[in-house]
Short mmCIF file of C-alpha atoms and ligand atoms in Angstrom, two decimals:
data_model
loop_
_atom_site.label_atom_id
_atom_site.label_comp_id
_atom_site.label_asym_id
_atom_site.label_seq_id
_atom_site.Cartn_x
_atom_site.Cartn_y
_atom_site.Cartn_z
CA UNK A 18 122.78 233.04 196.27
CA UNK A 19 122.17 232.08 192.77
CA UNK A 20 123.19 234.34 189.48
CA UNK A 21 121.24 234.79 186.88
CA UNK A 22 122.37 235.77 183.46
CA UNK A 23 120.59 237.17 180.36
CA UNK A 24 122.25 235.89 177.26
CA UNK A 25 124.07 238.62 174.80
CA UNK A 26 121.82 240.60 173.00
CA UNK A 27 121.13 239.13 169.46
CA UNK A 28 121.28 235.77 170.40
CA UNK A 29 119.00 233.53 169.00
CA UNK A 30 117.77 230.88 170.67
CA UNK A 31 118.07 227.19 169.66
CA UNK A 32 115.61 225.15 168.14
CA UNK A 33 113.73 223.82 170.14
CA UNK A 34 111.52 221.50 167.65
CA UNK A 35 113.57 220.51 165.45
CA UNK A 36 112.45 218.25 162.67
CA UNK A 37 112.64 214.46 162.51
CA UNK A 38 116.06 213.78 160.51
CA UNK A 39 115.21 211.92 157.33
CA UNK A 40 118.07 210.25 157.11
CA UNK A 41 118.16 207.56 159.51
CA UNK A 42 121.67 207.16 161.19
CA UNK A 43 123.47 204.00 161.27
CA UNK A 44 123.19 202.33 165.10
CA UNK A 45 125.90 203.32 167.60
CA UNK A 46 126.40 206.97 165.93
CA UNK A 47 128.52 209.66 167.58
CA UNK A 48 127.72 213.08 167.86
CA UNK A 49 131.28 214.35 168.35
CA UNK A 50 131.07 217.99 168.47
CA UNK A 51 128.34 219.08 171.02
CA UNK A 52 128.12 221.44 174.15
CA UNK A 53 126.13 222.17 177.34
CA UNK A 54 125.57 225.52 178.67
CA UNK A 55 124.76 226.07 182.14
CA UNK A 56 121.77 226.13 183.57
CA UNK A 57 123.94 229.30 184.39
CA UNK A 58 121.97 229.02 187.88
CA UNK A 59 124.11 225.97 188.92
CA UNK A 60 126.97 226.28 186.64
CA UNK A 61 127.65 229.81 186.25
CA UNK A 62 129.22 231.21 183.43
CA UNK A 63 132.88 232.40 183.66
CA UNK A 64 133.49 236.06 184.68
CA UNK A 65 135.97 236.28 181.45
CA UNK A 66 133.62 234.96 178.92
CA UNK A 67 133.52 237.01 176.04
CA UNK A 68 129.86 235.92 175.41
CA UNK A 69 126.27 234.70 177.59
CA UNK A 70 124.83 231.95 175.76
CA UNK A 71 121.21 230.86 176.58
CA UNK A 72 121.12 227.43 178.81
CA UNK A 73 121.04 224.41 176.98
CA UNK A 74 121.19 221.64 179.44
CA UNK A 75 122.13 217.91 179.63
CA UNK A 76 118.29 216.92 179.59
CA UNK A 77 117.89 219.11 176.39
CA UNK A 78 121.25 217.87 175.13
CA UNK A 79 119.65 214.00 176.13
CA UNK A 80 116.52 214.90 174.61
CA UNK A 81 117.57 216.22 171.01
CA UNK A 82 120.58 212.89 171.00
CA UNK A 83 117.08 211.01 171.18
CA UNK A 84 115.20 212.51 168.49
CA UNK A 85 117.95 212.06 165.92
CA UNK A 86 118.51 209.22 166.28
CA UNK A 87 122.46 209.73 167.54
CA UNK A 88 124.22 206.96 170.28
CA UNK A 89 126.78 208.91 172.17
CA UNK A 90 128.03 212.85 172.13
CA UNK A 91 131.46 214.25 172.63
CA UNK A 92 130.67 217.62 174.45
CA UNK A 93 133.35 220.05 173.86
CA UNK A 94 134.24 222.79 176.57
CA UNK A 95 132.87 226.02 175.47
CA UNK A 96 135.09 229.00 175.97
CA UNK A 97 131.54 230.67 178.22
CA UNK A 98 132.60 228.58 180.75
CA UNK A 99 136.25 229.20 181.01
CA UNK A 100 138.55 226.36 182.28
CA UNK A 101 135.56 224.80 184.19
CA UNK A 102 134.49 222.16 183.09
CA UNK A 103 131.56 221.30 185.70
CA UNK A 104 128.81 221.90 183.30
CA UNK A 105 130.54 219.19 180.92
CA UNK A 106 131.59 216.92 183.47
CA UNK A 107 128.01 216.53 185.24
CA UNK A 108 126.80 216.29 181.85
CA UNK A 109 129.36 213.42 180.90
CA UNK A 110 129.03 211.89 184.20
CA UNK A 111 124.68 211.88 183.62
CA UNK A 112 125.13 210.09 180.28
CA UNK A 113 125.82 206.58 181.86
CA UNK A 114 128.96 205.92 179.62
CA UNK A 115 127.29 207.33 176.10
CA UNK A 116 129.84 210.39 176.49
CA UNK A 117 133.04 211.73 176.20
CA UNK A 118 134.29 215.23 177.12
CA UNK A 119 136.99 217.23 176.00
CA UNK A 120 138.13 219.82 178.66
CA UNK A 121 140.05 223.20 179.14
CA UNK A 122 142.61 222.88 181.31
CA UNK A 123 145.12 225.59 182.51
CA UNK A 124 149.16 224.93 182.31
CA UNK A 125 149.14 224.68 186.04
CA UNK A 126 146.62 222.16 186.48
CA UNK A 127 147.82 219.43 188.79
CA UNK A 128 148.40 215.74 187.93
CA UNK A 129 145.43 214.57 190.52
CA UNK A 130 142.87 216.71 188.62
CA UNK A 131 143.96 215.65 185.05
CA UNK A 132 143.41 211.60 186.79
CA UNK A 133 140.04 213.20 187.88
CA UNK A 134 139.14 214.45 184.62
CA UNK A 135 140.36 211.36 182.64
CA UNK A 136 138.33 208.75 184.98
CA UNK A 137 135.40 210.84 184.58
CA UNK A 138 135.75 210.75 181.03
CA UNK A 139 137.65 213.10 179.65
CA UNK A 140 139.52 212.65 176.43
CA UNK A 141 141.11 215.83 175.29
CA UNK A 142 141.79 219.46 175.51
CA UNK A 143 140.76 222.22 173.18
CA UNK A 144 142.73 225.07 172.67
CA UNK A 145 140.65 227.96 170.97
CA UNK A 146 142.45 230.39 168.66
CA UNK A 147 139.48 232.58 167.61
CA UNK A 148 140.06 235.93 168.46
CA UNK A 149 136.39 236.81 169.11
CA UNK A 150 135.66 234.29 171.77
CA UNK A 151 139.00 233.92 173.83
CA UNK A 152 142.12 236.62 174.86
CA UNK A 153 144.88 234.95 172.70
CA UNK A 154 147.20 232.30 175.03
CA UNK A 155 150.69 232.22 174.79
CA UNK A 156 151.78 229.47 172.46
CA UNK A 157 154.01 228.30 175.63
CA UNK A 158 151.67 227.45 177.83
CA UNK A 159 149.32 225.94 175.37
CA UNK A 160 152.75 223.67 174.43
CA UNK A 161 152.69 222.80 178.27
CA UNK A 162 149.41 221.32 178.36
CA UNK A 163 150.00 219.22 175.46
CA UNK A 164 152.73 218.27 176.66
CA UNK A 165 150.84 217.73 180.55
CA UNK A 166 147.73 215.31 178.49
CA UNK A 167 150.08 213.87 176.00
CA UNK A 168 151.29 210.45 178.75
CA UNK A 169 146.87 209.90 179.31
CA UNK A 170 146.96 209.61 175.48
CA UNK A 171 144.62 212.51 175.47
CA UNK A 172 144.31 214.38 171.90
CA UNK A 173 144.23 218.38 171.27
CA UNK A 174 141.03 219.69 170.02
CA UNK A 175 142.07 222.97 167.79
CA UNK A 176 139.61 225.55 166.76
CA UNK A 177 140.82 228.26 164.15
CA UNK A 178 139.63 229.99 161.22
CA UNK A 179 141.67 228.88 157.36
CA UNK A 180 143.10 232.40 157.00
CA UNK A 181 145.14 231.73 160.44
CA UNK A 182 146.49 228.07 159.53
CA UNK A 183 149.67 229.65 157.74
CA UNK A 184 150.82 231.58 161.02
CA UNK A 185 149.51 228.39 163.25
CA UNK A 186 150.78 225.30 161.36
CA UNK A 187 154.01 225.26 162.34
CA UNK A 188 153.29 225.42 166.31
CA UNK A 189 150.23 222.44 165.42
CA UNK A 190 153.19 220.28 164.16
CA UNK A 191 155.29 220.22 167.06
CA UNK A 192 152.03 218.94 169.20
CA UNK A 193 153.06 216.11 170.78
CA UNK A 194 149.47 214.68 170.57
CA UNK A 195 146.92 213.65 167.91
CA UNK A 196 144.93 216.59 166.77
CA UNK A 197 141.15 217.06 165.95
CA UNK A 198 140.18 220.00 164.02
CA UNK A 199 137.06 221.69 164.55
CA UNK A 200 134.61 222.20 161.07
CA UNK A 201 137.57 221.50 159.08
CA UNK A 202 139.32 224.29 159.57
CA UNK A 203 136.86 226.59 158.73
CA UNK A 204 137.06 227.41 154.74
CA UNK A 205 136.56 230.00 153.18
CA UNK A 206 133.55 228.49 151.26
CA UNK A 207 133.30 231.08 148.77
CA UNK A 208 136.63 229.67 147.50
CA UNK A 209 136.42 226.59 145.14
CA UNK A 210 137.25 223.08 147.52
CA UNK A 211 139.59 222.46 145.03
CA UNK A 212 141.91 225.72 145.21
CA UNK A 213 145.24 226.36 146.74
CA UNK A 214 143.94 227.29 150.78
CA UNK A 215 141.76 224.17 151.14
CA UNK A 216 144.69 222.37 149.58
CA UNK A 217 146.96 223.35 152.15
CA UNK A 218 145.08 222.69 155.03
CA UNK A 219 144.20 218.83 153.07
CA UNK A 220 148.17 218.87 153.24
CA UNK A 221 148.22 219.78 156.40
CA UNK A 222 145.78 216.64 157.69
CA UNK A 223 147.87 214.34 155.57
CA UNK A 224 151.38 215.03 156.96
CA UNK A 225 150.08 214.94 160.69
CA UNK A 226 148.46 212.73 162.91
CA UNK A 227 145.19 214.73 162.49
CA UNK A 228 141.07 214.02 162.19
CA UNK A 229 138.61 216.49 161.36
CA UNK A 230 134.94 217.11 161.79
CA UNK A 231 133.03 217.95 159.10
CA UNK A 232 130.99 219.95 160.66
CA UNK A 233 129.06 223.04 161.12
CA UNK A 234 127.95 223.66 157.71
CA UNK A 235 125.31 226.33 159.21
CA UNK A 236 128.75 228.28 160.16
CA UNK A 237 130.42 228.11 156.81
CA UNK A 238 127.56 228.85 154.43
CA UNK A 239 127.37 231.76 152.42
CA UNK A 240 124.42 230.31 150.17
CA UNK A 241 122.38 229.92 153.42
CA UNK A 242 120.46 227.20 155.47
CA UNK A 243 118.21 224.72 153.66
CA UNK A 244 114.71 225.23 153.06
CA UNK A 245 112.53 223.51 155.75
CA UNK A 246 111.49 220.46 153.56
CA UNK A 247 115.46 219.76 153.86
CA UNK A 248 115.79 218.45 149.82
CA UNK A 249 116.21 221.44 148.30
CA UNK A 250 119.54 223.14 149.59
CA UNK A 251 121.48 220.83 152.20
CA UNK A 252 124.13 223.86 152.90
CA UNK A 253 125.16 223.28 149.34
CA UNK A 254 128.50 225.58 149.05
CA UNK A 255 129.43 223.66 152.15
CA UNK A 256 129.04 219.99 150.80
CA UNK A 257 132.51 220.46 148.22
CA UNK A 258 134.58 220.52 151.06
CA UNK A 259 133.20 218.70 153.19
CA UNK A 260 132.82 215.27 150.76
CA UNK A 261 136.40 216.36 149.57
CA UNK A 262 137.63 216.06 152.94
CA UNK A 263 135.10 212.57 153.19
CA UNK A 264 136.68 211.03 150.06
CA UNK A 265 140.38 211.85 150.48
CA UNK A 266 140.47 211.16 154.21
CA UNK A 267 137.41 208.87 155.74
CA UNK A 268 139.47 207.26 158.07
CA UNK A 269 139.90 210.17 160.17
CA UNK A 270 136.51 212.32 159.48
CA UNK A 271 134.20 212.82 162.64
CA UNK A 272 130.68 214.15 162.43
CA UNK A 273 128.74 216.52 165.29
CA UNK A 274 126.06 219.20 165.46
CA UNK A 275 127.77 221.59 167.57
CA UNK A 276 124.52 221.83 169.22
CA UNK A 277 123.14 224.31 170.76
CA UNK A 278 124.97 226.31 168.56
CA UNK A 279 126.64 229.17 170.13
CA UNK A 280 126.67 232.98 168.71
CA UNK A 281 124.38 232.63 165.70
CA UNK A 282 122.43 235.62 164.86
CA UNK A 283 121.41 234.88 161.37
CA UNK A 284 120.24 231.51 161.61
CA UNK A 285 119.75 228.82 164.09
CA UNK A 286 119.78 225.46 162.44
CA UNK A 287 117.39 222.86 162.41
CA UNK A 288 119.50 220.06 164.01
CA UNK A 289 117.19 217.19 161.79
CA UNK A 290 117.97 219.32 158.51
CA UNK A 291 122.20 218.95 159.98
CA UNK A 292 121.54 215.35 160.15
CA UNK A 293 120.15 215.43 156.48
CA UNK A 294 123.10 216.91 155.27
CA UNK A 295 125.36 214.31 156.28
CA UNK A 296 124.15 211.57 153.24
CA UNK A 297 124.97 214.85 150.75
CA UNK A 298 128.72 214.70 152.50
CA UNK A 299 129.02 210.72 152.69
CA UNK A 300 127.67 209.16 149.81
CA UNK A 301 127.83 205.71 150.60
CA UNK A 302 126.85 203.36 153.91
CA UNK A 303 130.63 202.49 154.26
CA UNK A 304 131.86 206.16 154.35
CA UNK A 305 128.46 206.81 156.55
CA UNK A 306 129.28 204.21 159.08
CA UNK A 307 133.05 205.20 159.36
CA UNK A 308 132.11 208.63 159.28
CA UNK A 309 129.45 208.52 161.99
CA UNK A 310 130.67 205.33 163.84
CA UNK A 311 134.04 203.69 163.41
CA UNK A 312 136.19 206.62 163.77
CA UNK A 313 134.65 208.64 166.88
CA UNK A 314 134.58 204.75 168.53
CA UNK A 315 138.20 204.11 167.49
CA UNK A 316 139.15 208.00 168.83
CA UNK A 317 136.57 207.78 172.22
CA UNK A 318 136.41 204.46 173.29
CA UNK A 319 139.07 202.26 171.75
CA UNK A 320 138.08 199.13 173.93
CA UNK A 321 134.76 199.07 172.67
CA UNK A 322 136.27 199.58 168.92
CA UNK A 323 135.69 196.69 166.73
C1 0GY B 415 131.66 226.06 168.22
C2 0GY B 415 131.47 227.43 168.23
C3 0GY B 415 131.74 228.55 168.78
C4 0GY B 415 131.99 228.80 170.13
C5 0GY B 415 132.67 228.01 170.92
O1 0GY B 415 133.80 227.54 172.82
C6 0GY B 415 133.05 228.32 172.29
O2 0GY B 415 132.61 229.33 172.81
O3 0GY B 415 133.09 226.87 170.49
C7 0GY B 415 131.73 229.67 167.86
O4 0GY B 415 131.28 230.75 168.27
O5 0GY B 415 132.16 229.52 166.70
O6 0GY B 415 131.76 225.60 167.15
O7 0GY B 415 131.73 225.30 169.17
#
């Protein structure tokens, strides 16, 4: 018997046309921050998800990596489908080497499944600290699964909000693994980029062995989305931090869509208009192509790294 689920209330839907990007990406770029959901009816959602997103599938997820223009995705294990990571996997395992996943993994999971995981492509964990989509772990066994991926060279993939950082940092510097931080952090944006809490969490990515996607502008933005035509607003409270973090650090800055956007109710983005942004964020073809390129090959597939 099959399950079907109706997404949470408010939901919107993601874009399903989304416009051609202007901005034409360099060859061989990464989309490092994506996600698949479902089809619930042959991955069903887990029972302790705090939220039902609509299905967004590897075909759709194929299908949108096509029309802008982007090489290879990193899809990211979203907290709807718990610690399994079948969804991701097929989706990784469909994608004929153009993917890399990053799981969720429990602090009992056994040495055969983290080989599994890693020869099917897996590359890191994520541990979620936002209070509104996961039950809070214990700091313990999050330190045991770092410390369980840490000999496959696997990296921790944080998610947390800027007003948390304080309270978190000091746990984040005893990871015994690199660290990639999800849309940097998440700044306050109404802040300037060049005041005291961005500086800290700059500090923060200097003194550790850290990269950080510049992403999600559509989550940060107070100012609001860019008009359709894409020139005349390109998320522009967003673009201080995010060319900040671009300038001072572009050898460990990662770009993704975060596709199909989970738990918007304002605004669903118009994944070409994202893609548009990115030229507002890297000004030049050198910080594009390391940006978009050089540093998700050098994190995802170091052979293949020039
Ligand atoms: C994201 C966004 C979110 C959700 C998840 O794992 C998840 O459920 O990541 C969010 O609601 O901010 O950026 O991937």
């Amino acid at each position: 018997m099959t399950t079907t689920f109706t997404p949470t209330p408010g939901w919107l839907e993601w874009e399903h046309n989304p416009s051609t990007p202007r901005f034409v990406l360099p060859p061989g770029a990464v989309d490092a921050h994506c996600h698949v959901f479902g089809p619930g009816e042959q991955f069903p959602y887990a029972p302790e998800r705090k939220y039902t997103p609509c299905d967004a599938s590897k075909a759709d997820l194929f299908a949108l990596r096509d029309r802008l223009g982007v090489s290879r995705n990193i899809l990211v294990q979203a907290t709807c489908h718990g610690a399994d990571n079948s969804a991701m996997l097929d989706a990784v395992a469909a994608a004929d080497g153009r993917a890399r996943g990053v799981a969720t993994v429990r602090p009992d999971v056994t040495d055969a499944e983290l080989q599994r995981l890693d020869a099917a492509g897996v590359r890191g964990v994520r541990f979620n600290f936002l209070r509104r989509l996961v039950d809070a772990s214990p700091k313990d066994a999050l330190a045991e699964v770092a410390r369980r991926v840490a000999p496959l060279g696997w990296h921790v993939v944080l998610y947390f909000e800027a007003a948390d950082l304080p309270d978190l940092e000091p746990f984040f510097a005893t990871l015994p693994t690199p660290i990639v931080i999800d849309h940097m952090g998440r700044p306050d944006v109404t802040r300037p980029a060049t005041g005291p809490e961005f500086g800290r969490f700059l500090r923060f990515v200097e003194q550790n062995d850290v990269w950080v996607k510049v992403s999600c502008p559509e989550r940060l933005t107070v100012s609001g989305p860019p008009a359709r035509d894409g020139e005349t607003d390109a998320y522009r409270d967003v673009v201080p931090f995010a060319r900040r973090m671009v300038e001072e650090f572009p050898d460990v800055v990662l770009w993704g869509t975060d596709w199909p956007h989970p738990n918007l109710t304002d605004h669903m983005p118009d994944d070409g208009l994202l893609v548009d942004h990115i030229p507002h964020i890297a000004v030049t073809e050198d910080l594009q192509r390391r940006l978009l390129v050089d540093n998700p090959m050098r994190l995802y597939w170091p052979d293949e790294s020039a």
